[in-house]
Short mmCIF file of C-alpha atoms in Angstrom, two decimals:
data_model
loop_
_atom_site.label_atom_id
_atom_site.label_comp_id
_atom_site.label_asym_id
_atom_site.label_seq_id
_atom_site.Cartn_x
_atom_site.Cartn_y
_atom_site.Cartn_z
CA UNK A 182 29.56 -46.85 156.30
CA UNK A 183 28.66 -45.56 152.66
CA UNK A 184 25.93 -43.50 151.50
CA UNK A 185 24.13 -46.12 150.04
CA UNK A 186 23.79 -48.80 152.67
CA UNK A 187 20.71 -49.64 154.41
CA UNK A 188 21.79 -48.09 157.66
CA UNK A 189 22.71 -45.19 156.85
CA UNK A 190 20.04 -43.19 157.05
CA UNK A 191 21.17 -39.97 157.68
CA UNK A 192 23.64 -39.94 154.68
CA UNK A 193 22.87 -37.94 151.71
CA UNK A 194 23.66 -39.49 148.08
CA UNK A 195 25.38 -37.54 145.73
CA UNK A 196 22.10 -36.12 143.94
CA UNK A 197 21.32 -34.15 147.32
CA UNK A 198 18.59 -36.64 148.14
CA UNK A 199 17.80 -36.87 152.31
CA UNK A 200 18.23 -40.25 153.49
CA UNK A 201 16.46 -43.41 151.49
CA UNK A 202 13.20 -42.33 151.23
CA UNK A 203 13.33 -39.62 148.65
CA UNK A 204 13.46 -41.13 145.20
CA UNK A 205 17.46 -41.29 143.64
CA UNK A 206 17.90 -40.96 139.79
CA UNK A 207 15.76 -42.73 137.18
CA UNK A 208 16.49 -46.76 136.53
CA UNK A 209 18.16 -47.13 133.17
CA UNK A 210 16.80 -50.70 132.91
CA UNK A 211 13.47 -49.13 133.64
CA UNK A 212 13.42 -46.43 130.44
CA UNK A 213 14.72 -49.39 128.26
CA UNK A 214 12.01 -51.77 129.11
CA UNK A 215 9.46 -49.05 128.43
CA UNK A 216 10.77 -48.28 124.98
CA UNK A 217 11.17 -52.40 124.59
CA UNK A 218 7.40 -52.52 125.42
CA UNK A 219 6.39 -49.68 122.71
CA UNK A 220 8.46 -51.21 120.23
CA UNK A 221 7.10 -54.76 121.02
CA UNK A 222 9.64 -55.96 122.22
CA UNK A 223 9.51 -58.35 125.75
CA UNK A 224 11.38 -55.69 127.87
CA UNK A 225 8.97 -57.31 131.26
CA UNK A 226 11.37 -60.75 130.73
CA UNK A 227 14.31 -59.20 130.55
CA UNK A 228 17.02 -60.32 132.86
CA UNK A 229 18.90 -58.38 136.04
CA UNK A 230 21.38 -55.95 134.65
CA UNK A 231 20.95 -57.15 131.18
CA UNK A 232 20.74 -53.45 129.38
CA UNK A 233 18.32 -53.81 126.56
CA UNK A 234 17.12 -56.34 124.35
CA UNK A 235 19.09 -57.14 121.74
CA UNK A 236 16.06 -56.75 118.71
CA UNK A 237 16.43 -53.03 119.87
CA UNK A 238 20.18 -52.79 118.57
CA UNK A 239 19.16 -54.69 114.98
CA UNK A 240 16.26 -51.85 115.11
CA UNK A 241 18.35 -48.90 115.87
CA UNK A 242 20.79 -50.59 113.12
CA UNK A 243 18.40 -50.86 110.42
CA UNK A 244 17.21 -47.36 110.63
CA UNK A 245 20.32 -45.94 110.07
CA UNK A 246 21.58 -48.02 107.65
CA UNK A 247 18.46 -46.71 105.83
CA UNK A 248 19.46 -43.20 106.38
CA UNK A 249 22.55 -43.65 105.37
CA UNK A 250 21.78 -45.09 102.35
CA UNK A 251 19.40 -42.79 101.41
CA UNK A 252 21.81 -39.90 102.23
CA UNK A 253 24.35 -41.03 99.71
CA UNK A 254 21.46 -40.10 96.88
CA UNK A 255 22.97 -37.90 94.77
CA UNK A 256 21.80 -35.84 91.10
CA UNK A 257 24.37 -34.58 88.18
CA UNK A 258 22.58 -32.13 85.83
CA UNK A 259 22.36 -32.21 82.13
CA UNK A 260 25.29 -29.86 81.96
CA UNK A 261 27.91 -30.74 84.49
CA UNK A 262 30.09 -33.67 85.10
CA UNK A 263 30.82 -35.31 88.53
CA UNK A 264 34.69 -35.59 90.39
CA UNK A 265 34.32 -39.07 92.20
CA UNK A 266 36.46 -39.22 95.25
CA UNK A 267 36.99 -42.58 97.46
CA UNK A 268 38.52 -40.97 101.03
CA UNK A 269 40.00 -38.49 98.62
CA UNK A 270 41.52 -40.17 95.47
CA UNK A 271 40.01 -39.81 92.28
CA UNK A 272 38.32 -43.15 91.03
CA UNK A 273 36.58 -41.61 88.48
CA UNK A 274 33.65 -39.44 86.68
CA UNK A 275 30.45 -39.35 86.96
CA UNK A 276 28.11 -38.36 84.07
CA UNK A 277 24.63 -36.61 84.66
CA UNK A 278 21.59 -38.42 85.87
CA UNK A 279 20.87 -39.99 89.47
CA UNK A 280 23.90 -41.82 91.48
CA UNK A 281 24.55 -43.42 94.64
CA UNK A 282 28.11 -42.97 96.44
CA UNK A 283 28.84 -44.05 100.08
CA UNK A 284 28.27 -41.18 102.34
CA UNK A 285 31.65 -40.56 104.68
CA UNK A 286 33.16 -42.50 102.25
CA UNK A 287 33.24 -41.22 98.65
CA UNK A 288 32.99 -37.11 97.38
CA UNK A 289 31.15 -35.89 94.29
CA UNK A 290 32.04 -32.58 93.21
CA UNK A 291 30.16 -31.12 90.32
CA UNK A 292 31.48 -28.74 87.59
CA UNK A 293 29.52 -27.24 84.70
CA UNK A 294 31.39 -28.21 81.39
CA UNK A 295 28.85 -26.94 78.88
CA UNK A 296 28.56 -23.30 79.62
CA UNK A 297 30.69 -20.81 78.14
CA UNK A 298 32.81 -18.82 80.64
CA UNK A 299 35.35 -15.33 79.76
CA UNK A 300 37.81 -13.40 81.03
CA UNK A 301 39.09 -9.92 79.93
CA UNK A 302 42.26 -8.72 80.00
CA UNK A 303 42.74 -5.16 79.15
CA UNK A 304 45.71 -2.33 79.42
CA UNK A 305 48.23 0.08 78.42
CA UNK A 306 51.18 -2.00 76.28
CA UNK A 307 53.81 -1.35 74.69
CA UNK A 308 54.20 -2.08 70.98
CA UNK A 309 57.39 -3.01 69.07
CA UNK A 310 57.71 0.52 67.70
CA UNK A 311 58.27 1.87 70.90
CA UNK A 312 54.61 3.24 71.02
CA UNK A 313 51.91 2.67 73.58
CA UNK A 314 48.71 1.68 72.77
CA UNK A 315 45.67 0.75 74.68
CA UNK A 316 44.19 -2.71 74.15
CA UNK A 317 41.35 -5.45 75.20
CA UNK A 318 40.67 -8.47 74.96
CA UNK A 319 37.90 -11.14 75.49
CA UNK A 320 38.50 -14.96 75.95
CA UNK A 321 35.97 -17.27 76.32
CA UNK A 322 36.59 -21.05 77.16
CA UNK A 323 35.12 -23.83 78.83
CA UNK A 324 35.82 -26.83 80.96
CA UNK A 325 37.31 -29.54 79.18
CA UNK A 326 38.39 -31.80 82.22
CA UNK A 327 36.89 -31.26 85.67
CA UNK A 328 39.39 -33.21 87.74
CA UNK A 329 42.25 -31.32 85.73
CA UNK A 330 40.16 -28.20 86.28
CA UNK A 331 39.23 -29.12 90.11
CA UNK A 332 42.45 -30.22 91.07
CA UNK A 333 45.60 -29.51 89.01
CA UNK A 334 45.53 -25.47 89.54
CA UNK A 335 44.91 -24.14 92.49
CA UNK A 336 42.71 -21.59 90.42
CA UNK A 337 42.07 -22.36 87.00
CA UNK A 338 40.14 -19.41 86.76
CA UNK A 339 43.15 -17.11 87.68
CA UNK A 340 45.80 -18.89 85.75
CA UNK A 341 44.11 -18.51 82.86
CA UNK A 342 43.48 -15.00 83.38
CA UNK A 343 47.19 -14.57 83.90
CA UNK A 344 47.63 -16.54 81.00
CA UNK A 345 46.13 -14.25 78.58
CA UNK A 346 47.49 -11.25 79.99
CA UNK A 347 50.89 -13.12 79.58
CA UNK A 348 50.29 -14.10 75.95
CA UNK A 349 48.59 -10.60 74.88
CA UNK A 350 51.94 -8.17 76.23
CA UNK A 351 53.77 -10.90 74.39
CA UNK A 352 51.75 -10.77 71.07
CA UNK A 353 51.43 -6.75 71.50
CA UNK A 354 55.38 -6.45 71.75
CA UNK A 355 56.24 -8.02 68.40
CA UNK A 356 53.61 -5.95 66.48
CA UNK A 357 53.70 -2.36 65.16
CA UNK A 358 51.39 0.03 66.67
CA UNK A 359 49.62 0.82 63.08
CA UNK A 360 49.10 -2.81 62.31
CA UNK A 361 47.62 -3.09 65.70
CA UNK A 362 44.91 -0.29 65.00
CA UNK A 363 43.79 -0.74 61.61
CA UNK A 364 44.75 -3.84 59.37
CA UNK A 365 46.41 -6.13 61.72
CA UNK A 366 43.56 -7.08 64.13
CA UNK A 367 42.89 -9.93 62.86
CA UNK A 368 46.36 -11.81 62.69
CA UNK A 369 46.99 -10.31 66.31
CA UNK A 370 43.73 -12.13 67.14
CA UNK A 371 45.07 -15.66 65.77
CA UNK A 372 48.41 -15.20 67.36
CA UNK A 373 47.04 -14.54 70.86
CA UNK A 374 44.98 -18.00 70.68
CA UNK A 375 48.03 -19.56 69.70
CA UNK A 376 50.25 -18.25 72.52
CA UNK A 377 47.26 -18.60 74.99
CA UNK A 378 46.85 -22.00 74.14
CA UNK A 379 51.07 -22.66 74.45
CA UNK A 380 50.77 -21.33 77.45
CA UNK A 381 48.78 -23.29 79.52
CA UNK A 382 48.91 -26.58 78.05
CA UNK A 383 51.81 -27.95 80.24
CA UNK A 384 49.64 -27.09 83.12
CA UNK A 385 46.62 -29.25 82.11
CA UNK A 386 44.10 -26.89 84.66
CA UNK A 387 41.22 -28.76 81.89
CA UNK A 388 40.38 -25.68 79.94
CA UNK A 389 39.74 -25.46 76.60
CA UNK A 390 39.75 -22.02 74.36
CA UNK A 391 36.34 -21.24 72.71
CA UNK A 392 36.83 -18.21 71.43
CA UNK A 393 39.41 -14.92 71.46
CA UNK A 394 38.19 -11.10 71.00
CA UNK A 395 40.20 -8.65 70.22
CA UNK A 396 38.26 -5.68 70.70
CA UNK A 397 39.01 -2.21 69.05
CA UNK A 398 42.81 -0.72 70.13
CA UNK A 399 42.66 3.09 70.95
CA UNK A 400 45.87 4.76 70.80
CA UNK A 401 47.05 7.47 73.34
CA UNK A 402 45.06 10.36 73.92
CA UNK A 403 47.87 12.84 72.53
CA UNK A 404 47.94 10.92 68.85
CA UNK A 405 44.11 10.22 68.66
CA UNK A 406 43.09 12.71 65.81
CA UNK A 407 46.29 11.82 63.77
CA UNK A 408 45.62 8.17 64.44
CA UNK A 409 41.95 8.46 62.68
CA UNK A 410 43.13 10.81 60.04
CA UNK A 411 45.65 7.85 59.34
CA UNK A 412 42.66 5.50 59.49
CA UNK A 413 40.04 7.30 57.74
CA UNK A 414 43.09 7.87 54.63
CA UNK A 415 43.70 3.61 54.81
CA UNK A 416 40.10 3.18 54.77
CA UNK A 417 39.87 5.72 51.69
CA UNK A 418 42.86 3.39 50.05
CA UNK A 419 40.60 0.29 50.59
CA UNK A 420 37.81 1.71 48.95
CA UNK A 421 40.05 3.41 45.91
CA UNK A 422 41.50 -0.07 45.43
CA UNK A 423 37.85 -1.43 45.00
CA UNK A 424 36.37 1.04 42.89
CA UNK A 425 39.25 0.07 40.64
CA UNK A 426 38.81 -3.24 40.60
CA UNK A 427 35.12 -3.05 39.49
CA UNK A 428 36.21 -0.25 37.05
CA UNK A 429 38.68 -3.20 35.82
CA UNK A 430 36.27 -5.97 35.66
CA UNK A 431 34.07 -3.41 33.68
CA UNK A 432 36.37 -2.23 31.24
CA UNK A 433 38.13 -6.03 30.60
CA UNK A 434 35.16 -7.87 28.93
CA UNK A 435 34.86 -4.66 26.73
CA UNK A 436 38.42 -4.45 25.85
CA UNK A 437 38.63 -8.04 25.16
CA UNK A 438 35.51 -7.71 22.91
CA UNK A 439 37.20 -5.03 21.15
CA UNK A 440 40.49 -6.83 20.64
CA UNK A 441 38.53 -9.72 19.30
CA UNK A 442 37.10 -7.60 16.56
CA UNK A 443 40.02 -6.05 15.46
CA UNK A 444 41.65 -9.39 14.98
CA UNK A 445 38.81 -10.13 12.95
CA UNK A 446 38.82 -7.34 11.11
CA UNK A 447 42.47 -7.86 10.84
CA UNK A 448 42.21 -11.45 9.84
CA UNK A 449 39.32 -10.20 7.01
CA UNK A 450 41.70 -7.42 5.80
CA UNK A 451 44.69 -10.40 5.27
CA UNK A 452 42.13 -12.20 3.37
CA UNK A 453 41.26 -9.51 0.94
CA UNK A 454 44.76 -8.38 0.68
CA UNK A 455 45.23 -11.89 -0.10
CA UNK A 456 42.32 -12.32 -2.85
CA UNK A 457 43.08 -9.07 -4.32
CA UNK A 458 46.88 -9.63 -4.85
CA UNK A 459 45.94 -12.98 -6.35
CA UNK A 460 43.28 -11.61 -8.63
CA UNK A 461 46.04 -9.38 -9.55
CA UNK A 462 48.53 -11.73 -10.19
CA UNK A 463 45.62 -13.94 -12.14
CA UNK A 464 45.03 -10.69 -14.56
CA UNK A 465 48.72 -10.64 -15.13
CA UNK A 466 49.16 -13.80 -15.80
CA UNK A 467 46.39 -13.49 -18.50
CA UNK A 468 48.12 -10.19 -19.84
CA UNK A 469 51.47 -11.35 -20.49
CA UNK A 470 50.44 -13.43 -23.67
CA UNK A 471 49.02 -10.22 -24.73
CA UNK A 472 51.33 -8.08 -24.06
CA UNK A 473 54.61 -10.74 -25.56
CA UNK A 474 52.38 -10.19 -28.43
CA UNK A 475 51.85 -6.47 -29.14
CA UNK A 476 54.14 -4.74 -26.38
CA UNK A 477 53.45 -0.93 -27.67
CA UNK A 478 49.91 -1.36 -27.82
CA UNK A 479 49.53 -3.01 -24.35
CA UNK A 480 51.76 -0.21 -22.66
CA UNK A 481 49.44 2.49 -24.18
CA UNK A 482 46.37 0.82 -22.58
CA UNK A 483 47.75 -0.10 -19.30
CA UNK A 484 48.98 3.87 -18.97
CA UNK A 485 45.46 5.34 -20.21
CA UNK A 486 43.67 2.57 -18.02
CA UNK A 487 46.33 4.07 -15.04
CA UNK A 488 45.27 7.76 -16.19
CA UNK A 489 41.78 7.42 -15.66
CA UNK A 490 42.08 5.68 -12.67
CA UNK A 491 44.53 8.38 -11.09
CA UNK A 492 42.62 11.52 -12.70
CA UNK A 493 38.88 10.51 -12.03
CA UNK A 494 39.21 11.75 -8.49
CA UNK A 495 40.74 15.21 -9.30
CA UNK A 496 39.75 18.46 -10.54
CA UNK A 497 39.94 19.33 -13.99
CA UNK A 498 40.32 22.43 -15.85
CA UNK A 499 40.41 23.15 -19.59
CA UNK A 500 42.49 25.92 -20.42
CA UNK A 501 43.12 28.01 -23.89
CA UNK A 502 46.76 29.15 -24.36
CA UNK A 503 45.98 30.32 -27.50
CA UNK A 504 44.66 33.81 -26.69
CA UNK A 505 47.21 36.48 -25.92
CA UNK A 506 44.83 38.59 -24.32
CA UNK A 507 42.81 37.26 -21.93
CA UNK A 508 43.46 33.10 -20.05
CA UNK A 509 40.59 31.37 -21.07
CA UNK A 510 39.66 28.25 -19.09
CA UNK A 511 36.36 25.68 -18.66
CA UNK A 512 35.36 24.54 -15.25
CA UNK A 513 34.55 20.90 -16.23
CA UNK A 514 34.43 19.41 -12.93
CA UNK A 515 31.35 22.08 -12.43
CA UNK A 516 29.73 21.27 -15.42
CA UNK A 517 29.82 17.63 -14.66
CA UNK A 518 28.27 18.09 -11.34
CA UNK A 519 25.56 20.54 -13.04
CA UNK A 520 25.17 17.87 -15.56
CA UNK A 521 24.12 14.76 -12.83
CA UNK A 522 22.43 16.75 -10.89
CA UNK A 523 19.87 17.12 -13.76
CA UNK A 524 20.04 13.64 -14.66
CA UNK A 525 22.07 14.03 -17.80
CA UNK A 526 24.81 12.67 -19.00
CA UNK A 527 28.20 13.99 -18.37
CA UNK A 528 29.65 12.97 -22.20
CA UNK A 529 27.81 14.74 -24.51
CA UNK A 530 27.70 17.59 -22.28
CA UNK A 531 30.98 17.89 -22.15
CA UNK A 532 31.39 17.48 -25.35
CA UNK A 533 29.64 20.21 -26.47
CA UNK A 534 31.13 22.86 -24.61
CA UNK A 535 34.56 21.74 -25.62
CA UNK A 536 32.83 22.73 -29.18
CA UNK A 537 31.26 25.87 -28.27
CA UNK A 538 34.72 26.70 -27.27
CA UNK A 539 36.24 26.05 -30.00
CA UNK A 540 33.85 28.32 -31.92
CA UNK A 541 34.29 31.15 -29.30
CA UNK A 542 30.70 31.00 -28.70
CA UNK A 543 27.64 30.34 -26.48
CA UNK A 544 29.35 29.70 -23.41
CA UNK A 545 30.68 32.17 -21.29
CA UNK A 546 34.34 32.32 -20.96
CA UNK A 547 35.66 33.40 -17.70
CA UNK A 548 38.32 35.72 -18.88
CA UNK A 549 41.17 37.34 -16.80
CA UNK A 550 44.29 39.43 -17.09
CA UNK A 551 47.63 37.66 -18.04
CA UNK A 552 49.52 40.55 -17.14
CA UNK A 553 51.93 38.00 -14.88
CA UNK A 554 49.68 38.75 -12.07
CA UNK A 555 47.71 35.88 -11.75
CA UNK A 556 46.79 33.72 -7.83
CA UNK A 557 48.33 30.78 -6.64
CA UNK A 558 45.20 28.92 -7.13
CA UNK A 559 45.16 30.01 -11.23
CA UNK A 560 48.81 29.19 -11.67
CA UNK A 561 47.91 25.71 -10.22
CA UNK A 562 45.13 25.63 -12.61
CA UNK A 563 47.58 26.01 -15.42
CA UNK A 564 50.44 23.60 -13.83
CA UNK A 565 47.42 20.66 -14.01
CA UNK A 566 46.31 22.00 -17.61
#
């Protein structure tokens, strides 16, 4: 006889229950018709072994479809872009604002596209001169393409960081160590991007290259003071070069303003050279009638007109030869000057000592010995007399 027949009274039921009098598990029909009856349902009409009413399943149904709808609410900030994934293939991407996917179904990963990230890479390298040199470098970059960035790398982050590393050695070994400390930064700077940016385009990990610093190189330890004495003598050079360049732009107008006046003045000299030899050629043109006319008189005056000219600018001394004793001679030039500095005239003066000579009397004769003796300066005298 089983446990659970009417007769069987002494039998205990697999809860540990004595016989049929103590009370066996709870009725499962009996907790759903409660719950039917606080949900309004009609649980008290329900059928024999019919489970639960069936308005309970469309409840139960409509609440989570409601959750799960509400679940698949999603937010992309201002600054980040969305990876839309349907059971893991990418369908698209999502821009920022609020979106809706299917929850269980599609994936929304977020990645920040806007802010600028960097990585260093810094070391001992060895330069194309054989030399060693210690360098660093900044790079900063941003996300271009998040699925590339998300998905093509397993680390973007890191392959870009090898990356540079890779392209700086590279860039380092085909430069000279002093180009690298002093004048060469900046075309080691360009040529890293370049090489960074070879690099890891045919890996398409979505990055894009902002920015590359190449901060100051420091040479070995060892070489540092000769290293800035080579510096501070290159930066000297620079400066030399620019102080000479103002000097130059200060000195060029001036020199060009100078060269301008000389041409003038050159130009205004050919002129009067010009005028003058024209005026002369005028006069001689007039002469020549003159001169086919009386030929001995017109010689005299042209060589006393050429006398005065030539001896009006010299010194002039009147000597007499006559006396055997003593070298008489009369300073003219002296008296002259004597003469216009008292306002007379130098003619009559001149005149009249030339007759006081003459008459060996009121003017004082400067007399001296002609005893074959006499200075350079009175034998000159007496050449011009």
């Amino acid at each position: 006889m089983a446990w659970n027949e009417p007769g069987n009274k002494g039998s205990k039921d697999p809860w540990g229950n004595k016989g049929g009098n103590d009370k066996g598990p709870p009725d499962l029909d009996e907790v759903f018709r409660n719950l039917s009856k606080r949900f309004g349902g009609k649980g008290g009409n329900s059928a024999p072994g019919q489970p639960f009413n069936s308005s309970i399943l469309i409840v139960f149904a409509l609440i989570a479809l409601i959750i799960w709808a509400l679940s698949g609410l999603y937010t992309v900030k201002e600054a980040e872009r969305g990876v839309l994934l349907r059971f893991g293939q990418h369908i698209g991407e999502v821009s920022s604002g609020l979106h809706w996917k299917a929850t269980f179904i599609d994936e929304v990963t977020t990645v920040d596209v806007e802010t600028f990230r960097s990585v260093p890479a810094s070391g001992s390298m060895l330069t194309s001169d054989e030399n060693v040199v210690k360098v660093e470098l900044v790079v900063q970059y941003s996300v271009s393409d998040a699925y590339e960035y998300l998905f093509s790398a397993v680390d973007a982050n890191a392959s870009l960081r090898e990356a540079t590393d890779s392209a700086l050695r590279y860039v380092i070994g085909h430069n000279r160590m002093d180009d690298i400390l002093t004048t060469g930064r900046d075309a080691i700077r360009r040529d890293t991007w370049k090489e960074l940016e070879r690099i890891i385009e045919p890996y398409k990990i979505g990055l894009q290259i902002r920015d590359v610093n190449f901060l100051p190189a420091r040479p070995p330890e060892e070489v540092k003071d000769a290293f800035d004495d080579a510096i501070s003598a290159q930066e000297d050079e620079q400066r030399f070069i620019r102080e000479a360049e103002a000097y130059s732009r200060e000195i060029e107008p001036k020199a060009r303003g100078q060269v301008e006046r000389m041409s003038q003045q050159a130009n205004a000299y050919k002129q009067r050279v010009v005028l003058e030899a024209e005026g002369k050629v005028a006069r001689f043109e007039k002469l020549l009638p003159e001169y086919k006319a009386a030929p001995s008189v017109t010689r005299t005056r042209l060589y006393l007109d050429a006398m005065q000219e030539v001896m009006s600018g010299t010194n002039k001394v009147l000597i007499d030869a006559k006396n055997n004793g003593n070298l008489m001679y009369l300073p003219l030039d002296k008296l002259m000057n004597n003469n216009k500095a008292d306002g007379k005239a130098a003619e009559p003066e001149v005149e009249r000592h030339i007759n006081s000579v003459s008459g060996s009397a009121n003017i004082p004769m400067t007399s001296v010995p002609t005893d074959g003796r006499l200075s350079r300066e009175e034998r000159t005298r007496q050449g011009r007399g």
